[in-house]
mmCIF file of C-alpha atoms in Angstrom:
data_model
loop_
_atom_site.group_PDB
_atom_site.id
_atom_site.type_symbol
_atom_site.label_atom_id
_atom_site.label_comp_id
_atom_site.label_asym_id
_atom_site.label_seq_id
_atom_site.Cartn_x
_atom_site.Cartn_y
_atom_site.Cartn_z
ATOM 1 C CA MET A 1 0.000 0.000 0.000
ATOM 2 C CA ARG A 2 1.519 3.275 -1.096
ATOM 3 C CA LYS A 3 -0.160 5.548 1.476
ATOM 4 C CA ILE A 4 0.422 3.683 4.714
ATOM 5 C CA SER A 5 -1.222 6.547 6.608
ATOM 6 C CA ARG A 6 -4.576 5.429 5.193
ATOM 7 C CA GLU A 7 -4.179 1.736 6.042
ATOM 8 C CA MET A 8 -6.735 0.161 8.379
ATOM 9 C CA ASP A 9 -6.565 -3.219 10.132
ATOM 10 C CA SER A 10 -8.087 -6.480 8.909
ATOM 11 C CA GLN A 11 -11.044 -6.407 11.328
ATOM 12 C CA TRP A 12 -11.987 -2.973 9.980
ATOM 13 C CA ALA A 13 -11.622 -4.335 6.415
ATOM 14 C CA LEU A 14 -13.889 -7.309 7.232
ATOM 15 C CA ASP A 15 -16.508 -4.890 8.519
ATOM 16 C CA ILE A 16 -16.363 -3.022 5.195
ATOM 17 C CA MET A 17 -16.816 -6.316 3.335
ATOM 18 C CA ARG A 18 -19.828 -7.190 5.501
ATOM 19 C CA LYS A 19 -21.433 -3.757 4.931
ATOM 20 C CA ALA A 20 -20.701 -3.269 1.228
ATOM 21 C CA PRO A 21 -23.802 -3.617 -0.958
ATOM 22 C CA TYR A 22 -21.735 -5.766 -3.289
ATOM 23 C CA ILE A 23 -18.173 -6.996 -3.612
ATOM 24 C CA THR A 24 -16.381 -6.972 -6.932
ATOM 25 C CA VAL A 25 -14.734 -10.320 -7.568
ATOM 26 C CA SER A 26 -11.969 -10.363 -10.161
ATOM 27 C CA PHE A 27 -11.081 -13.515 -12.048
ATOM 28 C CA THR A 28 -8.606 -14.479 -14.753
ATOM 29 C CA ARG A 29 -10.378 -15.999 -17.760
ATOM 30 C CA PRO A 30 -8.991 -19.050 -19.611
ATOM 31 C CA ASP A 31 -7.553 -16.703 -22.287
ATOM 32 C CA ASP A 32 -5.672 -14.796 -19.508
ATOM 33 C CA THR A 33 -7.890 -11.691 -19.764
ATOM 34 C CA ALA A 34 -9.220 -10.055 -16.621
ATOM 35 C CA TYR A 35 -12.865 -10.338 -15.623
ATOM 36 C CA GLY A 36 -14.294 -8.450 -12.644
ATOM 37 C CA VAL A 37 -17.940 -8.468 -11.675
ATOM 38 C CA PRO A 38 -19.855 -7.030 -8.698
ATOM 39 C CA LEU A 39 -21.556 -9.834 -6.779
ATOM 40 C CA SER A 40 -23.703 -10.302 -3.683
ATOM 41 C CA LEU A 41 -21.471 -12.177 -1.260
ATOM 42 C CA ALA A 42 -22.163 -13.355 2.266
ATOM 43 C CA SER A 43 -19.807 -14.877 4.774
ATOM 44 C CA LYS A 44 -19.955 -17.934 6.933
ATOM 45 C CA ASP A 45 -17.116 -16.592 9.032
ATOM 46 C CA ASP A 46 -14.290 -14.158 8.448
ATOM 47 C CA ASN A 47 -12.491 -16.585 6.161
ATOM 48 C CA VAL A 48 -15.213 -18.099 3.927
ATOM 49 C CA TRP A 49 -17.416 -16.112 1.518
ATOM 50 C CA TYR A 50 -20.085 -17.351 -0.909
ATOM 51 C CA PHE A 51 -21.862 -16.157 -4.027
ATOM 52 C CA HIS A 52 -24.316 -17.821 -6.362
ATOM 53 C CA CYS A 53 -24.561 -17.750 -10.137
ATOM 54 C CA ALA A 54 -25.787 -19.656 -13.172
ATOM 55 C CA PRO A 55 -24.375 -23.172 -13.537
ATOM 56 C CA ASP A 56 -22.222 -22.109 -16.491
ATOM 57 C CA GLY A 57 -20.516 -18.939 -17.707
ATOM 58 C CA ASP A 58 -17.396 -16.793 -17.438
ATOM 59 C CA LYS A 59 -17.023 -17.026 -13.678
ATOM 60 C CA LEU A 60 -17.063 -20.813 -13.549
ATOM 61 C CA ASP A 61 -14.883 -21.113 -16.663
ATOM 62 C CA ALA A 62 -12.321 -18.837 -15.030
ATOM 63 C CA ILE A 63 -12.377 -20.720 -11.721
ATOM 64 C CA ALA A 64 -11.777 -24.016 -13.522
ATOM 65 C CA VAL A 65 -8.516 -22.670 -14.972
ATOM 66 C CA ASN A 66 -7.352 -20.294 -12.235
ATOM 67 C CA PRO A 67 -9.180 -20.411 -8.887
ATOM 68 C CA GLU A 68 -7.314 -17.443 -7.409
ATOM 69 C CA VAL A 69 -9.546 -14.373 -7.133
ATOM 70 C CA CYS A 70 -9.394 -10.847 -5.769
ATOM 71 C CA LEU A 71 -12.263 -9.304 -3.788
ATOM 72 C CA SER A 72 -12.746 -5.552 -3.573
ATOM 73 C CA ALA A 73 -15.370 -3.731 -1.504
ATOM 74 C CA VAL A 74 -16.088 -0.016 -1.122
ATOM 75 C CA THR A 75 -18.462 1.856 1.172
ATOM 76 C CA LYS A 76 -19.025 5.523 1.922
ATOM 77 C CA CYS A 77 -17.673 6.613 -1.429
ATOM 78 C CA GLN A 78 -18.206 10.377 -1.614
ATOM 79 C CA PRO A 79 -16.641 12.927 -3.977
ATOM 80 C CA THR A 80 -15.692 16.009 -2.008
ATOM 81 C CA VAL A 81 -13.631 19.172 -2.027
ATOM 82 C CA GLY A 82 -10.751 19.012 0.437
ATOM 83 C CA PRO A 83 -11.932 21.061 3.414
ATOM 84 C CA LYS A 84 -8.611 22.816 3.975
ATOM 85 C CA ASP A 85 -6.950 22.975 0.565
ATOM 86 C CA GLY A 86 -9.862 22.957 -1.898
ATOM 87 C CA THR A 87 -8.581 19.921 -3.824
ATOM 88 C CA PHE A 88 -11.023 17.676 -5.628
ATOM 89 C CA THR A 89 -10.856 14.314 -3.877
ATOM 90 C CA LEU A 90 -12.808 11.294 -2.779
ATOM 91 C CA GLN A 91 -13.625 10.078 0.700
ATOM 92 C CA TYR A 92 -13.946 6.301 0.850
ATOM 93 C CA ARG A 93 -13.679 3.160 2.914
ATOM 94 C CA SER A 94 -12.365 0.132 1.077
ATOM 95 C CA ALA A 95 -11.173 -3.419 1.584
ATOM 96 C CA ILE A 96 -9.314 -5.866 -0.596
ATOM 97 C CA ALA A 97 -8.747 -9.588 -0.113
ATOM 98 C CA PHE A 98 -7.316 -12.482 -2.082
ATOM 99 C CA GLY A 99 -8.820 -15.921 -2.076
ATOM 100 C CA LYS A 100 -9.236 -19.280 -3.706
ATOM 101 C CA ALA A 101 -12.591 -20.031 -5.305
ATOM 102 C CA GLU A 102 -14.179 -23.444 -5.674
ATOM 103 C CA ILE A 103 -17.540 -24.656 -6.877
ATOM 104 C CA VAL A 104 -19.648 -26.095 -4.077
ATOM 105 C CA THR A 105 -20.970 -29.550 -4.980
ATOM 106 C CA ASP A 106 -22.485 -30.634 -1.656
ATOM 107 C CA ASN A 107 -26.192 -29.698 -1.575
ATOM 108 C CA ASP A 108 -26.192 -29.064 2.188
ATOM 109 C CA GLU A 109 -23.361 -26.550 1.826
ATOM 110 C CA LYS A 110 -25.086 -24.966 -1.196
ATOM 111 C CA ILE A 111 -28.258 -24.492 0.859
ATOM 112 C CA LEU A 112 -26.251 -23.074 3.772
ATOM 113 C CA ALA A 113 -24.565 -20.598 1.420
ATOM 114 C CA LEU A 114 -27.841 -19.570 -0.195
ATOM 115 C CA ARG A 115 -29.355 -19.114 3.262
ATOM 116 C CA LEU A 116 -26.447 -16.859 4.299
ATOM 117 C CA ILE A 117 -26.842 -14.781 1.135
ATOM 118 C CA SER A 118 -30.611 -14.547 1.544
ATOM 119 C CA GLN A 119 -30.358 -13.631 5.224
ATOM 120 C CA ARG A 120 -27.903 -10.878 4.377
ATOM 121 C CA PHE A 121 -29.841 -9.330 1.499
ATOM 122 C CA LEU A 122 -33.500 -10.347 2.070
ATOM 123 C CA PRO A 123 -33.886 -11.023 5.795
ATOM 124 C CA LYS A 124 -37.580 -10.072 5.819
ATOM 125 C CA HIS A 125 -38.385 -12.700 3.187
ATOM 126 C CA MET A 126 -36.854 -15.795 4.736
ATOM 127 C CA ASP A 127 -40.291 -17.388 5.008
ATOM 128 C CA ALA A 128 -40.080 -17.953 1.220
ATOM 129 C CA PHE A 129 -36.539 -19.365 1.317
ATOM 130 C CA ASP A 130 -37.300 -23.096 1.442
ATOM 131 C CA ALA A 131 -39.733 -22.965 -1.491
ATOM 132 C CA ALA A 132 -37.269 -20.896 -3.550
ATOM 133 C CA VAL A 133 -34.450 -23.373 -2.887
ATOM 134 C CA GLU A 134 -36.677 -26.293 -3.793
ATOM 135 C CA ARG A 135 -37.546 -24.628 -7.122
ATOM 136 C CA SER A 136 -34.061 -23.533 -8.117
ATOM 137 C CA LEU A 137 -31.291 -25.456 -6.340
ATOM 138 C CA HIS A 138 -30.777 -27.753 -9.327
ATOM 139 C CA ARG A 139 -30.102 -24.779 -11.611
ATOM 140 C CA THR A 140 -28.013 -22.680 -9.223
ATOM 141 C CA ALA A 141 -24.256 -22.826 -8.794
ATOM 142 C CA VAL A 142 -22.642 -21.734 -5.547
ATOM 143 C CA VAL A 143 -19.029 -20.657 -5.281
ATOM 144 C CA LYS A 144 -17.048 -20.707 -2.057
ATOM 145 C CA ILE A 145 -14.121 -18.318 -1.676
ATOM 146 C CA THR A 146 -11.644 -19.067 1.077
ATOM 147 C CA LEU A 147 -9.472 -16.074 1.882
ATOM 148 C CA LEU A 148 -5.740 -16.729 1.587
ATOM 149 C CA ALA A 149 -4.856 -14.025 4.131
ATOM 150 C CA PRO A 150 -6.741 -11.439 6.188
ATOM 151 C CA PRO A 151 -8.082 -8.562 4.067
ATOM 152 C CA THR A 152 -6.507 -5.129 4.091
ATOM 153 C CA GLY A 153 -8.405 -1.903 4.534
ATOM 154 C CA LYS A 154 -7.838 1.632 3.382
ATOM 155 C CA ARG A 155 -9.736 4.855 3.816
ATOM 156 C CA LYS A 156 -9.668 8.541 3.183
ATOM 157 C CA GLN A 157 -11.873 10.446 5.555
ATOM 158 C CA TYR A 158 -11.956 13.898 7.094
ATOM 159 C CA ASP A 159 -12.998 14.706 10.653
ATOM 160 C CA LYS A 160 -15.321 17.541 11.657
ATOM 161 C CA ASN A 161 -12.394 19.982 11.718
ATOM 162 C CA GLY A 162 -11.423 19.161 8.133
ATOM 163 C CA ASP A 163 -8.319 17.143 9.067
ATOM 164 C CA GLU A 164 -7.689 13.846 7.329
ATOM 165 C CA MET A 165 -7.957 10.991 9.831
ATOM 166 C CA LYS A 166 -4.688 9.086 9.423
ATOM 167 C CA TYR A 167 -3.069 6.003 10.938
ATOM 168 C CA GLY A 168 -6.342 4.277 11.758
ATOM 169 C CA ARG A 169 -7.688 7.197 13.798
ATOM 170 C CA MET A 170 -11.411 6.794 14.266
ATOM 171 C CA GLU A 171 -13.981 9.577 14.487
#
């Protein structure tokens, strides 16, 4: 990380990943081209993350050839004018992690992953979960990403006095 003064610890980064409305997952396709796509991920714990997709396509083709992926999450992204110097800048909170992706083949784990995703994004509709799984489990792929190391976090944020909060300083 070039600007160490903006670095945040891994627990802070995990919190960003849990709060982000989506996480962009970047893959390497079989032809060695990059492919990044925003996805709805949920975690079982700090180390295991899941997403679902169609049972065929770019993501699964990429995983078959190169299972290493990069996850990137951003929250509180706000263009702003620097309060003290008038520069055009961006306040943000971000996290990045590297992991190994694998297709989940066990139906119990697939259902667990889909439940985690549904609870994260549609908690008020869990009464319809079992019927939805029964209708679509056979045509839904689930991918498990195991992080290879704790994520790193970075932020640019100003306090109420217009000073940039550096070195992990919280508001």
